[in-house]
Amino acid sequence: MLADGPPKVIDLATAAALFHGFSDPSRLAILRHLALGEHRVVDLTTQIGLAQSTVSQHLACLRGCGLVSSRVEGRATVYTLNHPHALMDLWSAAERLLGLTGDAVALCPTYGVASTTSGGEAS
């Protein structure tokens, strides 16, 4: 995306779709658990405290973004990260950027913490 000249519109739309995968705290929690190793849906529901259907919906989003993959093992589906090293790089960059912006992200009227707790649309 950082080539000479302005980015193509499709590149921005693709990047926005990828970042949508990171736009929900539950999906971030799932990704953090998957960074520790592969998990079944039942493992994730226990660890995160969400309903099975909710975890499955989030996993479908993450799979659609290309961030996770699945395989069937007996009667269970096991999920794993597709690109764990790239995800760790992204988290490091996000932590660095959050450190530089301080509270600005949390205070954002559209996507900040207050907007997500007061019924605002964050994902």
Coordinates of N, CA and C in Angstrom, one line a residue:
M1 N 0.8 -1.2 0.0 CA 0.0 0.0 0.0 C 0.9 1.2 0.0
L2 N 2.1 1.2 0.4 CA 3.0 2.4 0.4 C 3.8 2.5 -0.8
A3 N 3.2 2.4 -2.0 CA 3.9 2.6 -3.2 C 4.0 4.0 -3.6
D4 N 4.7 4.3 -4.7 CA 4.8 5.7 -5.2 C 3.4 6.2 -5.6
G5 N 3.1 7.4 -5.3 CA 1.8 8.0 -5.7 C 0.7 7.6 -4.7
P6 N -0.5 8.2 -4.9 CA -1.6 7.9 -4.0 C -2.1 6.4 -4.1
P7 N -2.5 5.9 -3.0 CA -3.0 4.5 -3.0 C -4.3 4.4 -3.8
K8 N -4.5 3.2 -4.4 CA -5.6 3.0 -5.2 C -6.8 2.8 -4.3
V9 N -8.0 3.2 -4.8 CA -9.2 3.1 -4.0 C -9.4 1.7 -3.5
I10 N -9.2 0.7 -4.3 CA -9.4 -0.7 -3.9 C -8.5 -1.1 -2.7
D11 N -7.3 -0.5 -2.7 CA -6.3 -0.8 -1.6 C -6.9 -0.3 -0.3
L12 N -7.5 0.9 -0.4 CA -8.1 1.5 0.9 C -9.3 0.7 1.3
A13 N -10.1 0.2 0.4 CA -11.3 -0.6 0.8 C -10.8 -1.9 1.4
T14 N -9.8 -2.5 0.8 CA -9.3 -3.8 1.3 C -8.7 -3.6 2.7
A15 N -7.9 -2.5 2.9 CA -7.4 -2.2 4.2 C -8.5 -2.0 5.2
A16 N -9.5 -1.3 4.8 CA -10.6 -1.0 5.7 C -11.3 -2.3 6.1
A17 N -11.5 -3.2 5.2 CA -12.1 -4.5 5.4 C -11.2 -5.3 6.4
L18 N -9.9 -5.3 6.2 CA -9.0 -6.0 7.2 C -9.1 -5.4 8.6
F19 N -9.1 -4.1 8.7 CA -9.2 -3.4 10.0 C -10.5 -3.6 10.6
H20 N -11.6 -3.9 9.8 CA -12.9 -4.2 10.4 C -12.7 -5.5 11.3
G21 N -11.9 -6.4 10.9 CA -11.7 -7.6 11.7 C -11.1 -7.3 13.0
F22 N -10.5 -6.2 13.2 CA -9.9 -5.8 14.5 C -10.8 -4.8 15.2
S23 N -11.9 -4.5 14.7 CA -12.7 -3.4 15.3 C -13.6 -3.8 16.4
D24 N -13.6 -5.0 16.9 CA -14.5 -5.4 18.0 C -13.6 -6.0 19.1
P25 N -13.8 -5.6 20.3 CA -13.0 -6.1 21.4 C -13.1 -7.7 21.6
S26 N -14.2 -8.2 21.2 CA -14.3 -9.7 21.3 C -13.5 -10.4 20.3
R27 N -13.4 -9.8 19.1 CA -12.6 -10.4 18.1 C -11.1 -10.3 18.5
L28 N -10.7 -9.1 19.1 CA -9.4 -9.0 19.5 C -9.0 -10.0 20.6
A29 N -10.0 -10.3 21.5 CA -9.8 -11.3 22.6 C -9.6 -12.7 21.9
I30 N -10.4 -13.0 20.9 CA -10.2 -14.3 20.2 C -8.9 -14.3 19.6
L31 N -8.4 -13.3 18.9 CA -7.1 -13.3 18.3 C -6.0 -13.5 19.3
R32 N -6.1 -12.8 20.5 CA -5.1 -13.0 21.5 C -5.0 -14.4 22.0
H33 N -6.2 -15.0 22.2 CA -6.2 -16.4 22.6 C -5.6 -17.3 21.5
L34 N -5.9 -17.1 20.3 CA -5.4 -17.9 19.2 C -3.9 -17.7 19.0
A35 N -3.4 -16.5 19.5 CA -1.9 -16.3 19.4 C -1.2 -17.2 20.3
L36 N -1.9 -17.8 21.3 CA -1.3 -18.7 22.2 C -1.3 -20.2 21.7
G37 N -2.0 -20.4 20.6 CA -2.1 -21.7 20.0 C -3.6 -21.9 19.5
E38 N -3.8 -23.0 18.8 CA -5.1 -23.3 18.3 C -6.1 -23.6 19.4
H39 N -7.4 -23.3 19.1 CA -8.4 -23.5 20.0 C -9.7 -24.0 19.3
R40 N -10.5 -24.7 20.1 CA -11.8 -25.1 19.6 C -12.8 -23.9 20.1
V41 N -13.9 -23.9 19.5 CA -14.9 -22.9 19.8 C -15.3 -23.0 21.3
V42 N -15.4 -24.2 21.8 CA -15.8 -24.4 23.2 C -14.7 -23.8 24.1
D43 N -13.5 -24.0 23.7 CA -12.4 -23.4 24.5 C -12.5 -21.9 24.6
L44 N -12.8 -21.3 23.4 CA -12.8 -19.8 23.4 C -14.0 -19.3 24.1
T45 N -15.2 -20.0 24.1 CA -16.4 -19.5 24.8 C -16.1 -19.6 26.3
T46 N -15.4 -20.6 26.8 CA -15.1 -20.7 28.2 C -14.1 -19.6 28.6
Q47 N -13.1 -19.3 27.8 CA -12.0 -18.4 28.2 C -12.5 -16.9 28.0
I48 N -13.3 -16.6 27.0 CA -13.8 -15.3 26.8 C -15.1 -14.9 27.5
G49 N -15.9 -15.9 27.7 CA -17.2 -15.7 28.4 C -18.3 -15.3 27.5
L50 N -18.2 -15.7 26.2 CA -19.3 -15.3 25.3 C -20.0 -16.6 24.9
A51 N -21.2 -16.4 24.3 CA -22.0 -17.5 23.8 C -21.3 -18.2 22.6
Q52 N -21.6 -19.4 22.4 CA -21.0 -20.2 21.3 C -21.4 -19.5 20.0
S53 N -22.6 -19.1 19.8 CA -23.0 -18.5 18.6 C -22.3 -17.2 18.3
T54 N -22.1 -16.4 19.4 CA -21.3 -15.2 19.2 C -19.9 -15.4 18.8
V55 N -19.2 -16.3 19.5 CA -17.8 -16.7 19.1 C -17.8 -17.2 17.7
S56 N -18.7 -18.0 17.3 CA -18.7 -18.5 15.9 C -18.9 -17.4 14.9
Q57 N -19.8 -16.4 15.2 CA -19.9 -15.3 14.3 C -18.6 -14.5 14.2
H58 N -18.0 -14.2 15.3 CA -16.7 -13.5 15.3 C -15.7 -14.3 14.5
L59 N -15.6 -15.6 14.7 CA -14.6 -16.4 14.0 C -14.9 -16.4 12.5
A60 N -16.2 -16.4 12.1 CA -16.5 -16.3 10.7 C -16.0 -15.0 10.1
C61 N -16.1 -13.9 10.8 CA -15.6 -12.6 10.4 C -14.1 -12.7 10.2
L62 N -13.4 -13.2 11.2 CA -12.0 -13.3 11.2 C -11.5 -14.2 10.1
R63 N -12.2 -15.3 9.8 CA -11.9 -16.2 8.7 C -12.1 -15.5 7.4
G64 N -13.2 -14.7 7.3 CA -13.5 -14.0 6.1 C -12.4 -12.9 5.8
C65 N -11.8 -12.4 6.8 CA -10.7 -11.4 6.7 C -9.4 -12.1 6.4
G66 N -9.4 -13.4 6.4 CA -8.1 -14.2 6.2 C -7.2 -14.2 7.4
L67 N -7.7 -13.9 8.5 CA -6.9 -13.9 9.7 C -6.8 -15.2 10.4
V68 N -7.8 -16.0 10.3 CA -7.8 -17.4 10.9 C -8.2 -18.4 9.9
S69 N -7.9 -19.6 10.2 CA -8.3 -20.8 9.4 C -8.9 -21.8 10.4
S70 N -9.6 -22.8 9.8 CA -10.1 -23.8 10.7 C -9.9 -25.2 10.0
R71 N -10.0 -26.2 10.9 CA -10.0 -27.6 10.4 C -10.9 -28.4 11.4
V72 N -11.4 -29.4 10.8 CA -12.3 -30.3 11.6 C -11.5 -31.4 12.3
E73 N -11.7 -31.5 13.6 CA -11.1 -32.6 14.3 C -12.1 -33.3 15.1
G74 N -12.5 -34.5 14.6 CA -13.6 -35.2 15.3 C -14.9 -34.4 15.1
R75 N -15.6 -34.1 16.2 CA -16.8 -33.4 16.1 C -16.6 -31.9 16.3
A76 N -15.4 -31.5 16.5 CA -15.1 -30.1 16.8 C -14.4 -29.4 15.6
T77 N -14.4 -28.1 15.6 CA -13.7 -27.3 14.6 C -12.6 -26.6 15.4
V78 N -11.4 -26.7 14.9 CA -10.2 -26.1 15.6 C -9.8 -24.9 14.8
Y79 N -9.6 -23.8 15.4 CA -9.2 -22.5 14.8 C -7.7 -22.2 15.1
T80 N -7.1 -21.6 14.1 CA -5.7 -21.2 14.3 C -5.4 -19.9 13.5
L81 N -4.4 -19.1 13.9 CA -4.0 -17.9 13.2 C -3.3 -18.3 11.9
N82 N -3.6 -17.5 10.9 CA -3.0 -17.7 9.6 C -1.6 -17.1 9.6
H83 N -1.4 -15.9 10.2 CA -0.1 -15.2 10.1 C 0.3 -14.7 11.5
P84 N 0.6 -15.5 12.4 CA 0.9 -15.1 13.8 C 2.0 -14.0 13.9
H85 N 3.0 -14.1 13.1 CA 4.1 -13.2 13.2 C 3.7 -11.8 12.7
A86 N 3.0 -11.8 11.6 CA 2.5 -10.5 11.1 C 1.5 -9.9 12.1
L87 N 0.7 -10.7 12.8 CA -0.3 -10.2 13.7 C 0.5 -9.6 14.9
M88 N 1.5 -10.2 15.4 CA 2.3 -9.7 16.5 C 3.0 -8.3 16.1
D89 N 3.4 -8.2 14.8 CA 4.0 -7.0 14.3 C 2.9 -5.9 14.3
L90 N 1.7 -6.2 13.9 CA 0.6 -5.2 13.9 C 0.3 -4.8 15.3
W91 N 0.2 -5.7 16.3 CA -0.1 -5.4 17.6 C 1.0 -4.5 18.2
S92 N 2.3 -4.7 17.9 CA 3.4 -3.9 18.3 C 3.2 -2.5 17.8
A93 N 2.9 -2.4 16.5 CA 2.7 -1.1 15.9 C 1.5 -0.4 16.5
A94 N 0.4 -1.1 16.8 CA -0.7 -0.5 17.4 C -0.4 0.0 18.8
E95 N 0.3 -0.7 19.6 CA 0.7 -0.3 20.9 C 1.6 1.0 20.8
R96 N 2.5 1.0 19.9 CA 3.4 2.2 19.7 C 2.5 3.4 19.3
L97 N 1.6 3.2 18.4 CA 0.7 4.3 18.0 C -0.2 4.8 19.1
L98 N -0.7 3.9 19.9 CA -1.6 4.2 21.0 C -0.7 5.0 22.0
G99 N 0.5 4.6 22.2 CA 1.4 5.3 23.1 C 1.6 6.7 22.7
L100 N 1.7 6.9 21.4 CA 2.0 8.3 20.8 C 0.7 9.2 20.9
T101 N -0.4 8.6 20.7 CA -1.7 9.4 20.7 C -2.3 9.6 22.1
G102 N -1.8 8.8 23.1 CA -2.3 9.0 24.4 C -3.8 8.7 24.5
D103 N -4.5 9.5 25.1 CA -6.0 9.3 25.3 C -6.8 9.7 24.1
A104 N -6.2 10.2 23.0 CA -6.9 10.7 21.9 C -7.8 9.7 21.3
V105 N -7.4 8.4 21.2 CA -8.2 7.4 20.6 C -9.3 7.0 21.5
A106 N -9.1 6.9 22.8 CA -10.1 6.6 23.8 C -11.2 7.7 23.8
L107 N -10.8 8.9 23.6 CA -11.7 10.1 23.7 C -12.4 10.4 22.3
C108 N -12.1 9.7 21.3 CA -12.7 10.0 20.0 C -14.2 9.9 20.1
P109 N -15.0 10.9 19.7 CA -16.4 10.9 19.8 C -17.1 9.8 19.0
T110 N -16.4 9.4 17.9 CA -17.1 8.4 17.0 C -16.7 7.0 17.4
Y111 N -15.5 6.7 17.7 CA -15.0 5.3 18.0 C -14.4 5.1 19.3
G112 N -14.4 6.1 20.2 CA -13.7 6.0 21.5 C -14.5 5.2 22.5
V113 N -13.9 5.0 23.6 CA -14.4 4.1 24.7 C -15.8 4.6 25.1
A114 N -16.0 5.9 25.2 CA -17.4 6.4 25.6 C -18.4 6.1 24.6
S115 N -18.1 6.2 23.3 CA -19.1 5.9 22.3 C -19.5 4.5 22.2
T116 N -18.6 3.5 22.6 CA -18.9 2.1 22.5 C -19.7 1.7 23.8
T117 N -19.5 2.4 24.9 CA -20.3 2.0 26.1 C -21.6 2.8 26.2
S118 N -21.8 3.8 25.4 CA -23.1 4.5 25.4 C -24.0 4.2 24.2
G119 N -23.7 3.1 23.6 CA -24.6 2.6 22.5 C -24.2 3.1 21.1
G120 N -23.0 3.7 21.0 CA -22.5 4.1 19.7 C -22.0 2.8 18.9
E121 N -22.0 3.0 17.6 CA -21.6 1.9 16.7 C -20.1 1.9 16.6
A122 N -19.4 0.8 17.0 CA -18.0 0.7 17.0 C -17.5 -0.3 16.0
S123 N -18.3 -1.2 15.5 CA -17.8 -2.2 14.6 C -18.4 -2.2 13.3

